[in-house]
Short mmCIF file of C-alpha atoms and ligand atoms in Angstrom, two decimals:
data_model
loop_
_atom_site.label_atom_id
_atom_site.label_comp_id
_atom_site.label_asym_id
_atom_site.label_seq_id
_atom_site.Cartn_x
_atom_site.Cartn_y
_atom_site.Cartn_z
CA MET A 1047 9.70 31.36 -33.57
CA ASN A 1048 7.00 29.15 -31.54
CA LYS A 1049 3.72 30.56 -31.32
CA PRO A 1050 1.85 29.99 -27.86
CA ALA A 1051 -0.15 26.87 -28.16
CA GLU A 1052 -3.70 27.91 -28.47
CA PRO A 1053 -5.78 26.15 -25.66
CA ILE A 1054 -7.34 23.00 -26.99
CA VAL A 1055 -10.98 22.64 -25.15
CA GLY A 1056 -10.73 18.95 -23.25
CA ASP A 1057 -6.92 19.10 -23.59
CA THR A 1058 -6.18 16.60 -21.26
CA ARG A 1059 -2.00 16.54 -21.17
CA ARG A 1060 -1.68 18.49 -17.95
CA VAL A 1061 -4.41 16.68 -16.12
CA PRO A 1062 -2.43 13.78 -13.44
CA TYR A 1063 -3.01 10.29 -13.52
CA ALA A 1064 -6.49 9.79 -11.99
CA LYS A 1065 -5.95 6.55 -10.94
CA PRO A 1066 -4.31 5.21 -7.83
CA GLN A 1067 -1.12 3.38 -8.16
CA PRO A 1068 -0.97 -0.49 -7.63
CA TRP A 1069 -1.45 -2.10 -4.59
CA GLY A 1070 2.19 -3.16 -2.90
CA MET A 1071 4.27 0.07 -5.16
CA VAL A 1072 7.14 1.31 -2.84
CA PRO A 1073 7.22 4.78 -2.34
CA ASP A 1074 9.28 6.72 -4.68
CA MET A 1075 12.73 8.22 -3.49
CA VAL A 1076 13.90 11.59 -4.20
CA VAL A 1077 17.47 12.93 -3.53
CA HIS A 1078 18.28 16.38 -4.31
CA ASP A 1079 21.76 16.72 -3.18
CA VAL A 1080 23.48 14.00 -4.75
CA LEU A 1081 26.95 15.29 -4.23
CA ALA A 1082 26.52 16.26 -0.38
CA GLU A 1083 28.23 18.64 1.53
CA ASP A 1084 27.18 16.85 4.51
CA GLU A 1085 30.09 14.93 5.35
CA ARG A 1086 28.60 12.59 7.53
CA LEU A 1087 26.64 11.04 4.46
CA TRP A 1088 29.88 10.35 3.32
CA ALA A 1089 30.67 6.68 4.87
CA PRO A 1090 34.29 5.49 4.83
CA VAL A 1091 35.14 2.45 3.14
CA ALA A 1092 38.99 2.52 3.50
CA PRO A 1093 41.43 5.30 4.11
CA ASP A 1094 40.79 7.98 1.26
CA ILE A 1095 37.84 6.19 -0.54
CA TRP A 1096 34.09 7.14 0.95
CA SER A 1097 30.75 5.72 -0.14
CA ARG A 1098 27.20 7.91 -0.34
CA PRO A 1099 24.35 5.72 -0.62
CA LEU A 1100 21.53 6.77 -3.09
CA GLN A 1101 19.27 3.54 -2.78
CA LEU A 1102 19.96 0.21 -1.28
CA ASN A 1103 17.21 -1.89 -2.53
CA VAL A 1104 16.85 -5.22 -1.01
CA THR A 1105 13.94 -6.47 -2.98
CA GLY A 1106 16.08 -6.25 -5.77
CA GLY A 1107 19.30 -6.98 -4.47
CA PHE A 1108 20.95 -4.09 -5.76
CA TYR A 1109 22.29 -0.56 -4.59
CA VAL A 1110 23.01 2.87 -5.91
CA HIS A 1111 25.90 4.51 -4.44
CA LEU A 1112 28.77 7.28 -5.47
CA LEU A 1113 32.51 6.35 -4.77
CA ARG A 1114 34.53 9.14 -3.82
CA VAL A 1115 38.07 8.35 -3.89
CA ARG A 1116 41.00 11.06 -3.08
CA ARG A 1117 44.05 9.01 -3.81
CA SER A 1118 45.32 6.93 -6.77
CA GLY A 1119 46.63 3.41 -7.10
CA VAL A 1120 44.84 -0.23 -6.97
CA LEU A 1121 41.88 -0.11 -5.16
CA GLN A 1122 40.73 -3.39 -5.50
CA ARG A 1123 40.14 -6.39 -7.69
CA HIS A 1124 36.63 -8.07 -7.68
CA ARG A 1125 34.30 -10.52 -9.52
CA HIS A 1126 30.98 -9.06 -10.60
CA SER A 1127 28.02 -11.63 -10.25
CA GLY A 1128 25.53 -9.36 -11.34
CA GLN A 1129 25.11 -6.19 -13.54
CA VAL A 1130 26.94 -2.91 -12.79
CA HIS A 1131 26.41 0.71 -14.62
CA ALA A 1132 28.78 3.32 -13.70
CA TYR A 1133 28.93 7.13 -14.55
CA VAL A 1134 31.46 9.46 -13.80
CA MET A 1135 30.80 12.42 -12.32
CA LYS A 1136 34.19 13.63 -11.99
CA GLY A 1137 38.07 12.60 -12.16
CA SER A 1138 39.32 9.22 -13.66
CA TRP A 1139 39.72 5.25 -13.45
CA PHE A 1140 40.30 2.42 -15.19
CA TYR A 1141 40.74 -0.95 -15.10
CA LEU A 1142 44.01 -3.35 -15.63
CA GLU A 1143 42.59 -5.42 -17.61
CA HIS A 1144 40.72 -2.79 -20.33
CA ASP A 1145 42.70 -0.53 -22.26
CA TRP A 1146 39.62 2.40 -21.74
CA VAL A 1147 39.77 4.88 -19.26
CA ALA A 1148 36.33 5.98 -17.59
CA ARG A 1149 36.49 10.05 -17.24
CA GLU A 1150 34.17 12.77 -16.41
CA GLY A 1151 30.70 12.18 -18.36
CA THR A 1152 31.78 8.54 -19.19
CA TYR A 1153 28.92 5.88 -18.96
CA VAL A 1154 30.36 2.18 -18.29
CA PHE A 1155 28.13 -1.01 -18.37
CA GLU A 1156 30.31 -3.99 -16.38
CA PRO A 1157 28.69 -7.40 -17.12
CA PRO A 1158 27.73 -10.08 -14.60
CA GLY A 1159 30.84 -12.38 -14.48
CA GLU A 1160 33.25 -10.04 -15.11
CA THR A 1161 36.45 -9.60 -13.06
CA HIS A 1162 39.02 -6.71 -12.79
CA THR A 1163 41.00 -4.24 -11.27
CA LEU A 1164 40.11 -0.81 -9.95
CA VAL A 1165 42.71 1.61 -10.48
CA VAL A 1166 42.73 5.69 -10.02
CA PRO A 1167 45.45 7.23 -12.19
CA ASP A 1168 47.87 9.24 -10.31
CA ASP A 1169 47.13 12.63 -11.92
CA CYS A 1170 43.36 12.25 -10.82
CA SER A 1171 43.25 14.09 -7.18
CA GLU A 1172 39.32 13.15 -7.00
CA MET A 1173 37.12 10.64 -8.38
CA ILE A 1174 33.50 10.32 -7.96
CA THR A 1175 31.40 7.59 -9.78
CA LEU A 1176 27.94 6.76 -9.40
CA PHE A 1177 28.00 3.23 -9.49
CA THR A 1178 24.60 0.86 -10.08
CA VAL A 1179 25.73 -2.72 -8.68
CA HIS A 1180 23.19 -5.44 -9.03
CA GLY A 1181 24.13 -8.74 -6.74
CA ALA A 1182 27.75 -8.79 -5.50
CA LEU A 1183 31.25 -8.14 -5.56
CA MET A 1184 33.37 -10.87 -4.54
CA TYR A 1185 37.01 -9.36 -3.90
CA VAL A 1186 39.52 -11.94 -5.34
CA ASP A 1187 43.45 -12.79 -5.76
CA PRO A 1188 44.80 -12.55 -9.60
CA GLN A 1189 43.95 -15.76 -9.42
CA GLY A 1190 40.33 -15.33 -8.69
CA GLU A 1191 40.13 -16.53 -5.30
CA SER A 1192 37.86 -14.97 -2.85
CA ILE A 1193 39.07 -12.77 -0.08
CA GLY A 1194 35.58 -11.67 0.64
CA TYR A 1195 32.57 -9.60 -0.83
CA ASP A 1196 30.32 -6.84 -0.54
CA ASP A 1197 26.31 -6.42 -1.25
CA VAL A 1198 23.57 -4.76 -0.56
CA PHE A 1199 23.25 -6.18 3.12
CA THR A 1200 26.60 -5.47 3.62
CA ARG A 1201 26.77 -1.97 2.70
CA ILE A 1202 23.53 -1.50 5.03
CA ASP A 1203 25.67 -2.59 8.26
CA LYS A 1204 28.51 -0.42 7.22
CA TYR A 1205 26.25 2.35 6.82
CA ARG A 1206 24.21 1.63 9.75
CA GLU A 1207 27.41 1.96 11.66
CA HIS A 1208 28.60 4.60 10.26
CA PHE A 1209 25.39 6.84 10.69
CA ASP A 1210 25.13 5.76 14.24
CA LYS A 1211 29.23 6.89 14.72
CA VAL A 1212 28.60 10.39 13.20
CA GLY A 1213 24.96 11.00 15.27
CA LEU A 1214 22.37 10.54 12.58
CA GLY A 1215 21.72 7.08 13.86
CA ALA A 1216 21.82 3.93 12.21
CA GLU A 1217 17.88 4.22 11.21
CA HIS A 1218 18.53 7.01 8.79
CA VAL A 1219 20.01 4.31 6.48
CA ARG A 1220 15.69 3.56 6.08
CA ARG A 1221 15.61 6.90 4.15
CA PHE A 1222 17.85 4.94 1.41
CA MET A 1223 15.95 1.45 1.05
CA ARG A 1224 13.28 0.41 -0.58
FE1 LIG B 1131 33.38 -3.63 -11.07
#
């Protein structure tokens, strides 16, 4: 059993940092309702596919969002110009180019340069994954020919349009921007 710690004279462990933060630092951000119940925060990106932004970082050129999918099958094929970090919160998905399946609790690193085809298996009715996407996703055909792209700026445009449409106002997007 742990004995309660003896108070130590001059103990500075619980004293907050006394100096100012660096000049130019952007404000921190805390999002408590990551799995927002307010449906207005989930922007539709395609039929049965939604994106809920957490951070839209225009300085670093990356964005953090939750992708929620309520259908199975091929979603899209894309090439990454930057690194991607994924954490599966619900359901499962896989890439046609790999033999692994990302399930609830799985972490995935997608290296810059990789092209893959995202598929939600038939036995999955809802998939939710937290993605941190650096740079751009270039949507491509099987030969790698570009048919479109997404990056933090195209995302911001889409969220602005959505937030405006659902009554939160286009400027609501600024809450997620750094
Ligand atoms: Fe990807």
